[in-house]
Coordinates of C-alpha atoms (C1' of nucleotides) in Angstrom, one line a residue:
Chain A
M4 CA 153.0 89.5 -109.3
P5 CA 149.6 87.9 -111.4
T6 CA 147.7 90.5 -110.5
S7 CA 148.3 93.7 -112.3
L8 CA 148.4 93.0 -115.3
P9 CA 148.4 96.3 -117.0
S10 CA 145.0 94.9 -118.6
D11 CA 144.3 94.3 -114.8
G12 CA 143.8 96.9 -111.1
I13 CA 140.9 98.5 -112.5
D14 CA 138.1 97.8 -110.1
K15 CA 135.8 95.8 -111.0
G16 CA 133.8 96.4 -108.0
G17 CA 131.9 92.7 -108.1
A18 CA 130.5 93.1 -111.5
D19 CA 132.5 90.3 -113.5
A20 CA 131.8 88.5 -110.6
A21 CA 128.5 88.2 -111.4
L22 CA 128.4 88.5 -115.0
F23 CA 130.7 85.0 -114.9
R24 CA 128.7 83.5 -112.0
P25 CA 128.3 80.2 -113.4
V26 CA 125.5 79.9 -116.1
R27 CA 124.0 77.3 -115.2
A28 CA 123.7 75.4 -111.5
G29 CA 123.5 72.2 -111.8
N30 CA 122.8 69.5 -114.6
A31 CA 119.7 69.1 -116.1
F32 CA 117.9 66.3 -113.7
E33 CA 119.0 68.4 -110.8
E34 CA 117.6 72.0 -111.8
T35 CA 114.5 69.9 -112.9
V36 CA 114.2 68.0 -109.0
E37 CA 114.4 71.6 -107.9
R38 CA 112.0 73.6 -109.6
V39 CA 109.6 71.0 -109.1
L40 CA 110.2 71.0 -105.9
Q41 CA 109.9 74.8 -105.5
A42 CA 107.0 75.0 -107.8
I43 CA 104.9 72.4 -104.1
R44 CA 107.0 73.9 -101.4
L45 CA 105.6 77.5 -103.1
G46 CA 102.3 75.8 -102.8
V47 CA 102.3 76.5 -106.3
V48 CA 100.5 72.5 -107.2
R49 CA 99.0 71.9 -103.5
A50 CA 98.5 68.1 -102.1
G51 CA 96.5 66.4 -103.8
E52 CA 97.0 68.9 -106.9
R53 CA 98.1 67.3 -110.6
L54 CA 101.5 68.6 -111.8
P55 CA 101.2 69.3 -116.2
S56 CA 101.3 66.0 -117.8
E57 CA 105.4 65.1 -118.3
R58 CA 105.1 66.0 -121.8
E59 CA 103.9 69.1 -121.3
L60 CA 106.0 69.8 -119.0
A61 CA 109.1 68.4 -120.2
V62 CA 108.6 70.9 -122.9
R63 CA 108.3 74.0 -120.8
L64 CA 111.1 73.0 -118.6
G65 CA 112.7 72.5 -122.0
V66 CA 114.4 69.0 -120.9
S67 CA 113.7 66.4 -122.6
R68 CA 111.0 63.9 -121.2
M69 CA 113.9 60.9 -120.1
T70 CA 115.1 63.6 -117.8
L71 CA 112.0 65.2 -116.3
R72 CA 111.1 61.2 -116.0
E73 CA 114.1 61.1 -113.7
A74 CA 114.0 64.1 -111.8
I75 CA 109.7 63.1 -111.1
R76 CA 111.5 59.1 -109.5
S77 CA 113.4 60.2 -107.4
L78 CA 110.6 63.5 -106.1
Q79 CA 108.6 59.6 -106.0
E80 CA 110.9 58.3 -103.7
A81 CA 111.5 61.0 -101.9
G82 CA 107.3 61.0 -100.9
Y83 CA 106.9 64.3 -102.8
V84 CA 104.3 63.0 -105.1
E85 CA 102.7 59.5 -106.9
S86 CA 102.1 59.1 -110.0
R87 CA 99.5 57.0 -111.7
R88 CA 99.3 55.5 -115.5
G89 CA 96.3 55.5 -117.2
R90 CA 94.3 57.9 -119.4
Y91 CA 92.8 60.3 -116.6
G92 CA 96.4 59.5 -114.8
G93 CA 99.2 61.8 -113.7
T94 CA 101.7 62.9 -111.0
F95 CA 99.9 63.9 -107.9
V96 CA 101.1 65.6 -105.6
S97 CA 101.6 63.8 -102.0
E98 CA 100.2 64.9 -98.4
P99 CA 102.9 66.3 -96.9
A100 CA 103.5 63.7 -94.2
R101 CA 107.1 64.7 -94.6
S102 CA 108.3 66.3 -91.2
A103 CA 111.7 66.2 -89.7
R104 CA 113.0 70.1 -91.0
P105 CA 115.6 69.3 -93.4
V106 CA 118.3 71.7 -91.4
G107 CA 120.9 72.8 -93.9
A108 CA 123.8 74.3 -93.9
A109 CA 123.4 77.6 -91.9
P110 CA 124.1 80.4 -94.8
S111 CA 126.5 82.2 -94.8
A112 CA 126.2 86.1 -93.5
E113 CA 126.5 87.1 -96.8
E114 CA 124.1 84.8 -98.5
L115 CA 121.6 85.9 -95.6
D116 CA 122.7 89.7 -96.5
D117 CA 122.3 89.1 -100.6
V118 CA 119.0 87.4 -100.0
L119 CA 117.7 89.8 -97.5
C120 CA 118.8 92.7 -99.7
L121 CA 117.5 91.4 -103.5
R122 CA 113.8 90.4 -101.2
T123 CA 113.5 94.3 -99.7
V124 CA 114.4 95.0 -103.7
L125 CA 112.1 92.5 -105.6
E126 CA 108.9 92.6 -102.8
T127 CA 108.7 96.2 -101.9
G128 CA 108.6 96.9 -105.4
A129 CA 106.3 94.1 -106.6
A130 CA 103.7 95.8 -103.6
E131 CA 104.2 99.3 -105.3
A132 CA 103.7 97.8 -108.8
A133 CA 100.9 95.4 -108.0
A134 CA 98.9 98.6 -106.4
N135 CA 99.7 100.8 -109.6
R136 CA 97.6 98.5 -112.0
T137 CA 94.4 97.9 -111.9
L138 CA 92.9 94.4 -111.1
A139 CA 91.2 92.3 -112.9
P140 CA 88.1 91.4 -110.5
Q141 CA 89.6 87.6 -110.8
A142 CA 92.7 88.6 -109.3
R143 CA 91.5 90.3 -106.7
R144 CA 90.3 86.9 -105.3
H145 CA 92.8 85.4 -105.8
L146 CA 94.5 87.8 -103.7
R147 CA 91.8 88.4 -101.1
A148 CA 91.5 83.9 -101.3
C149 CA 95.1 83.7 -101.0
L150 CA 95.3 85.6 -97.6
D151 CA 93.4 84.1 -96.2
E152 CA 94.1 81.1 -96.8
C153 CA 98.0 81.6 -95.1
A154 CA 95.9 83.7 -92.1
G155 CA 93.8 80.2 -91.4
S156 CA 96.9 78.1 -91.9
P157 CA 98.3 76.0 -89.0
G158 CA 102.0 76.7 -88.1
D159 CA 102.6 73.3 -90.1
A160 CA 101.6 75.1 -93.3
Y161 CA 102.2 78.4 -93.0
R162 CA 105.3 78.9 -94.4
R163 CA 104.0 77.5 -98.1
T164 CA 100.8 79.3 -97.4
D165 CA 102.5 82.8 -96.5
S166 CA 104.9 81.9 -100.0
R167 CA 101.9 81.2 -101.8
L168 CA 100.5 85.0 -101.0
H169 CA 103.5 86.9 -101.6
L170 CA 104.2 84.6 -105.4
A171 CA 100.0 86.4 -105.3
I172 CA 101.7 89.7 -104.8
A173 CA 104.1 88.9 -107.3
E174 CA 101.4 87.9 -110.1
A175 CA 99.6 90.9 -109.8
T176 CA 102.4 92.9 -112.2
A177 CA 101.4 89.9 -114.7
A178 CA 105.3 90.2 -115.2
P179 CA 106.3 86.7 -116.0
S180 CA 109.8 88.1 -115.2
L181 CA 109.3 89.7 -111.2
I182 CA 107.1 86.5 -110.7
A183 CA 109.8 84.0 -111.3
A184 CA 112.7 86.1 -109.3
V185 CA 110.1 87.0 -106.5
A186 CA 109.8 83.0 -106.5
D187 CA 114.1 82.6 -106.9
V188 CA 114.1 84.5 -103.8
R189 CA 111.6 83.9 -101.9
T190 CA 113.2 80.1 -102.2
R191 CA 116.1 80.7 -101.1
L192 CA 114.0 82.8 -97.9
N193 CA 112.3 79.9 -97.6
A194 CA 115.5 77.7 -96.8
M195 CA 117.1 80.1 -94.0
L196 CA 113.8 80.4 -92.5
D197 CA 113.6 76.8 -92.2
A198 CA 116.7 77.3 -89.5
I199 CA 115.2 79.5 -87.5
P200 CA 111.4 78.8 -85.5
L201 CA 108.4 79.5 -86.4
L202 CA 107.1 81.9 -83.1
P203 CA 103.4 82.2 -82.8
P204 CA 103.3 86.4 -82.3
N205 CA 105.5 87.1 -84.9
I206 CA 102.7 84.7 -86.8
E207 CA 100.6 87.6 -85.2
H208 CA 101.5 89.9 -86.8
S209 CA 102.5 88.9 -89.9
N210 CA 99.0 88.4 -90.7
A211 CA 98.3 91.4 -90.0
Q212 CA 100.7 93.6 -92.2
H213 CA 99.8 91.1 -94.9
T214 CA 95.9 91.9 -94.5
M215 CA 97.6 96.2 -94.7
I216 CA 99.3 94.8 -97.7
V217 CA 96.8 93.2 -99.9
N218 CA 94.3 96.4 -99.0
A219 CA 96.1 98.3 -100.4
I220 CA 97.0 96.8 -103.3
L221 CA 93.0 95.9 -104.0
D222 CA 93.1 99.8 -102.8
G223 CA 95.2 100.5 -105.4
D224 CA 97.7 102.7 -103.0
P225 CA 101.2 102.0 -104.0
T226 CA 102.5 104.1 -101.5
V227 CA 100.6 102.0 -98.6
A228 CA 102.0 98.8 -100.2
R229 CA 105.3 99.9 -100.6
R230 CA 105.2 100.7 -96.8
A231 CA 102.8 98.3 -95.3
M232 CA 105.5 95.9 -96.9
A233 CA 109.1 97.0 -96.2
E234 CA 108.0 96.9 -93.1
H235 CA 107.4 93.0 -93.2
V236 CA 109.8 92.9 -94.9
D237 CA 112.3 94.5 -92.0
G238 CA 110.3 92.4 -89.4
T239 CA 111.4 88.9 -91.8
A240 CA 114.8 90.5 -92.1
A241 CA 115.2 91.5 -88.7
L242 CA 113.9 88.2 -87.0
L243 CA 116.4 85.7 -89.5
R244 CA 119.5 87.9 -88.2
G245 CA 118.7 87.3 -84.9
F246 CA 119.1 84.1 -84.9
L247 CA 121.6 83.5 -87.2
R248 CA 123.9 85.4 -86.2
Chain B
M29 CA 87.2 68.5 -122.0
P30 CA 90.8 67.8 -120.8
T31 CA 91.3 71.5 -118.9
S32 CA 88.9 70.7 -115.8
L33 CA 90.6 67.5 -114.0
P34 CA 89.1 67.6 -110.6
S35 CA 92.7 68.9 -109.1
D36 CA 92.3 72.1 -112.0
G37 CA 90.5 74.5 -112.0
I38 CA 91.7 76.2 -110.5
D39 CA 93.0 80.3 -110.5
K40 CA 97.2 79.9 -111.0
G41 CA 97.7 83.3 -112.2
G42 CA 100.6 82.9 -113.9
A43 CA 102.7 81.3 -111.2
D44 CA 103.5 78.2 -111.9
A45 CA 104.2 79.9 -115.9
A46 CA 107.2 81.8 -114.1
L47 CA 107.8 78.1 -111.8
F48 CA 107.9 76.1 -115.0
R49 CA 109.5 78.8 -117.3
P50 CA 112.3 76.9 -119.3
V51 CA 115.4 75.5 -117.0
R52 CA 118.0 76.5 -119.1
A53 CA 117.8 78.9 -121.9
G54 CA 120.3 77.3 -124.4
N55 CA 122.6 74.8 -125.1
A56 CA 126.1 75.4 -122.5
F57 CA 127.7 76.6 -125.7
E58 CA 125.0 79.6 -126.6
E59 CA 125.2 80.2 -123.4
T60 CA 128.4 81.2 -122.6
V61 CA 129.0 83.1 -125.8
E62 CA 126.3 85.3 -124.0
R63 CA 126.8 85.5 -121.1
V64 CA 130.6 86.7 -122.5
L65 CA 129.0 89.0 -125.1
Q66 CA 127.1 90.7 -121.8
A67 CA 130.0 91.5 -120.0
I68 CA 132.0 93.1 -123.2
R69 CA 129.2 94.8 -124.1
L70 CA 127.6 96.6 -120.8
G71 CA 131.4 97.5 -120.4
V72 CA 132.1 95.1 -117.9
V73 CA 135.5 94.2 -119.7
R74 CA 136.3 96.8 -121.8
A75 CA 138.6 97.1 -125.2
G76 CA 142.5 96.6 -124.5
E77 CA 141.1 94.3 -121.5
R78 CA 141.4 90.9 -121.0
L79 CA 139.6 88.1 -120.1
P80 CA 139.8 85.9 -117.2
S81 CA 142.6 82.7 -118.6
E82 CA 140.5 80.3 -120.0
R83 CA 140.8 77.5 -117.7
E84 CA 139.6 80.4 -114.6
L85 CA 137.1 81.6 -116.8
A86 CA 136.0 78.2 -117.7
V87 CA 135.8 77.1 -113.6
R88 CA 133.6 80.5 -113.5
L89 CA 130.9 80.1 -115.5
G90 CA 130.7 76.3 -114.6
V91 CA 131.2 74.7 -118.1
S92 CA 134.3 73.0 -119.3
R93 CA 136.8 74.8 -121.1
M94 CA 136.6 73.0 -124.3
T95 CA 132.7 74.5 -124.4
L96 CA 134.2 77.9 -123.0
R97 CA 136.6 77.8 -126.0
E98 CA 134.4 76.6 -128.4
A99 CA 132.6 80.5 -127.2
I100 CA 135.7 82.2 -127.2
R101 CA 136.4 80.8 -131.1
S102 CA 132.7 82.1 -132.0
L103 CA 133.1 85.6 -130.1
Q104 CA 136.7 86.0 -132.1
E105 CA 135.2 85.1 -135.5
A106 CA 132.6 87.4 -134.5
G107 CA 135.2 89.8 -134.0
Y108 CA 134.2 90.6 -130.8
V109 CA 137.9 89.7 -129.0
E110 CA 141.4 88.7 -130.0
S111 CA 143.7 85.1 -128.6
R112 CA 147.6 85.8 -128.0
R113 CA 149.2 82.4 -127.0
G114 CA 152.3 82.4 -124.4
R115 CA 152.6 83.9 -121.2
Y116 CA 151.3 86.8 -120.5
G117 CA 149.1 86.3 -123.6
G118 CA 145.4 85.9 -123.2
T119 CA 142.0 86.2 -125.1
F120 CA 141.2 90.2 -124.7
V121 CA 138.4 92.9 -126.4
S122 CA 138.9 94.2 -129.7
E123 CA 138.1 97.9 -130.3
P124 CA 134.6 98.0 -130.9
A125 CA 135.0 98.9 -135.6
R126 CA 131.6 96.8 -135.4
S127 CA 129.0 99.4 -136.3
A128 CA 126.0 97.5 -138.5
R129 CA 123.1 97.2 -135.6
P130 CA 121.8 94.3 -134.8
V131 CA 118.2 94.9 -135.8
G132 CA 116.4 92.3 -133.8
A133 CA 112.4 91.4 -134.3
A134 CA 110.4 94.3 -132.6
P135 CA 109.8 92.9 -129.4
S136 CA 106.2 91.8 -128.6
A137 CA 104.0 94.1 -126.0
E138 CA 104.2 91.3 -123.7
E139 CA 107.5 91.1 -123.1
L140 CA 108.7 95.5 -123.3
D141 CA 106.5 95.8 -119.9
D142 CA 108.0 92.9 -118.3
V143 CA 111.5 94.5 -119.1
L144 CA 110.2 98.1 -118.0
C145 CA 108.0 96.8 -115.3
L146 CA 111.0 93.9 -113.8
R147 CA 113.8 97.3 -115.1
T148 CA 111.3 99.5 -112.5
V149 CA 111.8 97.5 -110.0
L150 CA 115.2 96.3 -109.4
E151 CA 117.1 99.5 -110.1
T152 CA 115.1 102.0 -108.3
G153 CA 115.1 99.4 -105.6
A154 CA 119.4 99.6 -106.0
A155 CA 119.3 103.2 -106.1
E156 CA 118.3 103.1 -102.7
A157 CA 119.7 100.3 -101.4
A158 CA 122.4 101.3 -101.9
A159 CA 122.2 105.6 -101.1
N160 CA 121.2 102.4 -97.4
R161 CA 124.7 101.9 -97.0
T162 CA 127.6 103.9 -96.3
L163 CA 130.2 103.4 -98.7
A164 CA 134.2 102.7 -99.1
P165 CA 136.0 105.3 -101.1
Q166 CA 136.8 102.9 -103.5
A167 CA 133.2 102.5 -103.8
R168 CA 132.4 106.1 -104.6
R169 CA 134.9 107.3 -106.4
H170 CA 134.1 104.0 -109.1
L171 CA 130.1 105.7 -108.9
R172 CA 132.0 109.4 -110.0
A173 CA 134.4 107.7 -112.3
C174 CA 131.1 105.5 -114.2
L175 CA 129.8 109.2 -114.6
D176 CA 132.1 111.0 -115.9
E177 CA 132.5 108.5 -118.0
C178 CA 129.0 107.9 -119.6
A179 CA 129.2 112.0 -119.3
G180 CA 131.4 112.8 -121.4
S181 CA 130.8 109.6 -123.8
P182 CA 130.0 110.2 -128.1
G183 CA 126.9 108.9 -128.9
D184 CA 128.6 105.5 -130.0
A185 CA 130.1 104.6 -126.7
Y186 CA 127.1 106.0 -124.6
R187 CA 125.0 102.4 -124.8
R188 CA 128.2 100.6 -122.9
T189 CA 128.9 103.6 -120.7
D190 CA 125.2 103.8 -119.6
S191 CA 125.5 100.3 -118.4
R192 CA 128.4 100.7 -116.4
L193 CA 126.8 103.1 -115.1
H194 CA 123.9 101.3 -114.3
L195 CA 125.5 98.6 -113.1
A196 CA 128.1 100.6 -110.7
I197 CA 124.7 101.4 -108.5
A198 CA 123.9 97.9 -108.8
E199 CA 127.1 96.8 -107.5
A200 CA 127.2 99.7 -104.9
T201 CA 124.8 97.5 -103.1
A202 CA 127.1 94.8 -102.6
A203 CA 124.9 92.3 -103.4
P204 CA 125.7 89.7 -106.0
S205 CA 122.4 88.9 -107.0
L206 CA 121.1 92.3 -107.1
I207 CA 123.8 93.0 -109.5
A208 CA 123.2 89.5 -111.3
A209 CA 119.5 90.1 -112.1
V210 CA 120.2 93.9 -112.9
A211 CA 122.5 93.4 -115.1
D212 CA 120.3 90.4 -117.2
V213 CA 117.6 93.4 -117.0
R214 CA 119.9 95.6 -118.4
T215 CA 120.4 93.0 -121.1
R216 CA 117.2 93.1 -121.5
L217 CA 116.8 96.4 -122.2
N218 CA 119.2 96.8 -124.8
A219 CA 118.0 94.7 -127.3
M220 CA 114.6 96.8 -126.8
L221 CA 117.2 100.2 -126.7
D222 CA 118.7 98.9 -129.8
A223 CA 116.2 99.2 -132.2
I224 CA 115.3 102.9 -131.7
P225 CA 117.2 105.7 -131.9
L226 CA 119.5 108.0 -129.6
L227 CA 118.6 111.0 -129.7
P228 CA 120.9 114.0 -128.4
P229 CA 117.7 116.2 -126.4
N230 CA 117.6 112.3 -124.2
I231 CA 120.9 111.9 -123.4
E232 CA 121.7 115.4 -121.7
H233 CA 118.4 114.7 -119.7
S234 CA 119.7 111.2 -118.8
N235 CA 123.5 113.0 -117.5
A236 CA 121.3 115.6 -115.3
Q237 CA 119.3 112.6 -114.1
H238 CA 122.1 110.2 -113.7
T239 CA 124.3 113.2 -111.8
M240 CA 121.1 113.4 -109.6
I241 CA 120.9 109.9 -108.9
V242 CA 124.7 109.5 -107.9
N243 CA 124.6 112.6 -105.9
A244 CA 121.7 111.1 -103.6
I245 CA 123.2 108.2 -103.1
L246 CA 126.8 109.6 -102.7
D247 CA 125.2 111.3 -100.0
G248 CA 123.3 108.7 -98.6
D249 CA 119.8 110.1 -99.2
P250 CA 117.4 106.6 -100.6
T251 CA 114.2 109.1 -100.4
V252 CA 115.9 111.5 -103.1
A253 CA 118.2 108.4 -104.8
R254 CA 114.8 106.1 -105.2
R255 CA 112.6 109.4 -107.0
A256 CA 115.4 110.1 -109.3
M257 CA 116.1 106.9 -110.3
A258 CA 112.3 105.9 -111.1
E259 CA 111.9 109.4 -113.1
H260 CA 114.8 108.2 -115.1
V261 CA 113.9 104.6 -115.4
D262 CA 110.1 106.4 -116.6
G263 CA 111.6 108.5 -119.1
T264 CA 113.5 105.5 -120.9
A265 CA 110.0 102.9 -120.8
A266 CA 108.2 106.7 -121.9
L267 CA 110.7 106.6 -125.0
L268 CA 110.6 102.6 -125.9
R269 CA 106.7 102.7 -126.0
G270 CA 106.7 105.3 -128.1
F271 CA 108.7 104.4 -130.4
L272 CA 107.8 100.4 -130.5
R273 CA 104.2 101.0 -130.1
Chain C
dG21 C1' 170.7 82.7 -123.9
dT22 C1' 168.8 79.3 -120.5
dT23 C1' 164.9 78.1 -117.5
dC24 C1' 160.2 78.9 -116.8
dA25 C1' 155.5 79.6 -116.0
dA26 C1' 151.5 80.8 -117.1
dA27 C1' 149.1 81.2 -121.2
dG28 C1' 145.8 79.4 -125.3
dG29 C1' 145.8 75.2 -128.3
dA30 C1' 144.5 70.2 -129.0
dT31 C1' 142.7 65.1 -128.3
dC32 C1' 141.0 61.3 -125.6
dC33 C1' 136.9 58.5 -123.2
dC34 C1' 132.5 58.9 -120.6
dA35 C1' 128.6 60.0 -118.9
dT36 C1' 124.5 63.5 -119.2
dT37 C1' 120.7 64.7 -122.2
dC38 C1' 118.0 64.6 -125.9
dA39 C1' 115.1 62.9 -130.0
dG40 C1' 111.5 59.7 -131.3
dA41 C1' 109.2 55.9 -131.3
dC42 C1' 106.8 52.5 -129.2
dC43 C1' 104.4 49.6 -125.0
dT44 C1' 101.1 49.6 -121.5
dT45 C1' 97.9 51.1 -118.3
dT46 C1' 93.2 53.3 -117.6
dG47 C1' 89.1 55.4 -117.3
dA48 C1' 85.1 57.4 -120.6
dG49 C1' 81.5 57.0 -123.8
dG50 C1' 79.7 55.2 -127.2
Chain D
dC17 C1' 81.3 45.1 -123.3
dC18 C1' 84.5 47.9 -126.9
dT19 C1' 86.6 51.7 -128.2
dC20 C1' 89.1 55.4 -127.7
dA21 C1' 92.2 58.6 -126.2
dA22 C1' 95.3 60.3 -123.1
dA23 C1' 98.6 59.0 -119.9
dG24 C1' 102.7 56.9 -117.7
dG25 C1' 106.6 53.3 -118.9
dT26 C1' 110.6 51.9 -122.1
dC27 C1' 114.1 51.7 -125.3
dT28 C1' 117.9 52.7 -128.5
dG29 C1' 121.0 55.8 -131.3
dA30 C1' 122.8 60.2 -131.6
dA31 C1' 124.5 64.4 -129.6
dT32 C1' 126.5 67.6 -126.0
dG33 C1' 128.8 68.9 -122.7
dG34 C1' 132.6 67.3 -118.6
dG35 C1' 137.3 65.8 -116.2
dA36 C1' 141.9 64.8 -117.9
dT37 C1' 145.9 65.1 -120.3
dC38 C1' 149.4 67.4 -122.9
dC39 C1' 151.2 69.6 -127.1
dT40 C1' 153.2 75.2 -128.1
dT41 C1' 153.8 79.7 -127.4
dT42 C1' 155.3 83.2 -125.3
dG43 C1' 158.2 86.9 -122.4
dA44 C1' 159.6 87.6 -117.7
dA45 C1' 163.7 86.9 -114.6
dC46 C1' 167.8 85.4 -114.3

DNA sequence: GTTCAAAGGATCCCATTCAGACCTTTGAGG
DNA sequence: CCTCAAAGGTCTGAATGGGATCCTTTGAAC
């Protein structure tokens, strides 16, 4: 019985699975594509905007320029970006003419629970942490701008502006690791949301909750901010569980 | 003025910094060393226990066996593990004879705030999420065992058993990503804790708080679990801020 | 004491990735 | 109109990493 060595047999309860998870999600090229795509899909760089120059972006992403260029080339071929040469050139995000919802495989129940749990922890925590800070005027404006943009978004842009708003809340915490974690969990969430329809009543409801959350943050009320975010997140969770199970 | 291109000038507030962060922290070898070291330092594999076989671990970490072997070899040379050949052999964690606190550079104020903010969000969230679940008897036993082991730890083992307990709380959420996130933030926290002394009164206080947290989780009281964890985490935060600023 | 399976140890070859240098394009400003 | 700086485009050699195969060691079971 190979699983009963003297040193085994102790409850590792998933901690070792978490620690001995893959060191890298894919090769450098794939991860670079994913990261740039993430920035586009989360609305951090919008249509018409320019990505950092290849040289700068390669340094920031910690990959060689060659690898970054290959990633950009495949994004070009997929219609996500366009490059222009010459001074004041660069790589620009294209208008999202692509429709045809990229129907991924339905997530497993474990994956769903995992994402929803992590999301609840991160986003309610971020809302509370943001409300605990005294925000700079610029940060307050940014938050409000994201809220307004999301509320006024047509259906086909809603996912992006919604993501951008949630990211803005994380940004208000001024904790880079938390921002990155929220961005990552949001990306996983969006992949799941792509598998279910976007219903107008849900949008209405979301917008009202967004307003509550942002107001609580701007008012510096962490308790309300957390509770409002918890309700908001629970709504999405119920929606997803309803459609995917 | 190169920063005032038509598409720039918009507030990116740190979101792009979070998204355009390095794709990989180092080369495969370095990351592999770090990961295995993390498992040892967090007490997930304890002295005398065996790591998974090279072939299995290489698959789980997503690196080639060659790379993993190089990582293990440097850990051998550093005295962390020993390998034995033959059937029923393997790579075993050594007794922690190493002392000589590895005095790293003092963390920057930004890094300190970042870690403490993320830690608060993750660990209070994990405590609440854990209390919301009905735990299997095995999970309950594991939690209690980690609590007892931590409470009975001598000073030189306290950091490890303390880490193990916090990880056990995350495990109780059954959300792999959350476990991994807690493990990572704990590793960063430990690096900072290594720079400050371990005081007996703090240990006493920690133990009392640990008991409160675990009891609340076992009783299924998320509100108390969160609040107790928040107090516990705030205590460490105050300690660190006091010593490092 | 022979056998055998499972573990670490070693080696090959090839794809990926990197670092750096260089070329080409382009528009603003002199 | 010319210059120049900054951007994308290209190339090459070296380093890294991965996949596969085989060897060696070891203790349990028969």
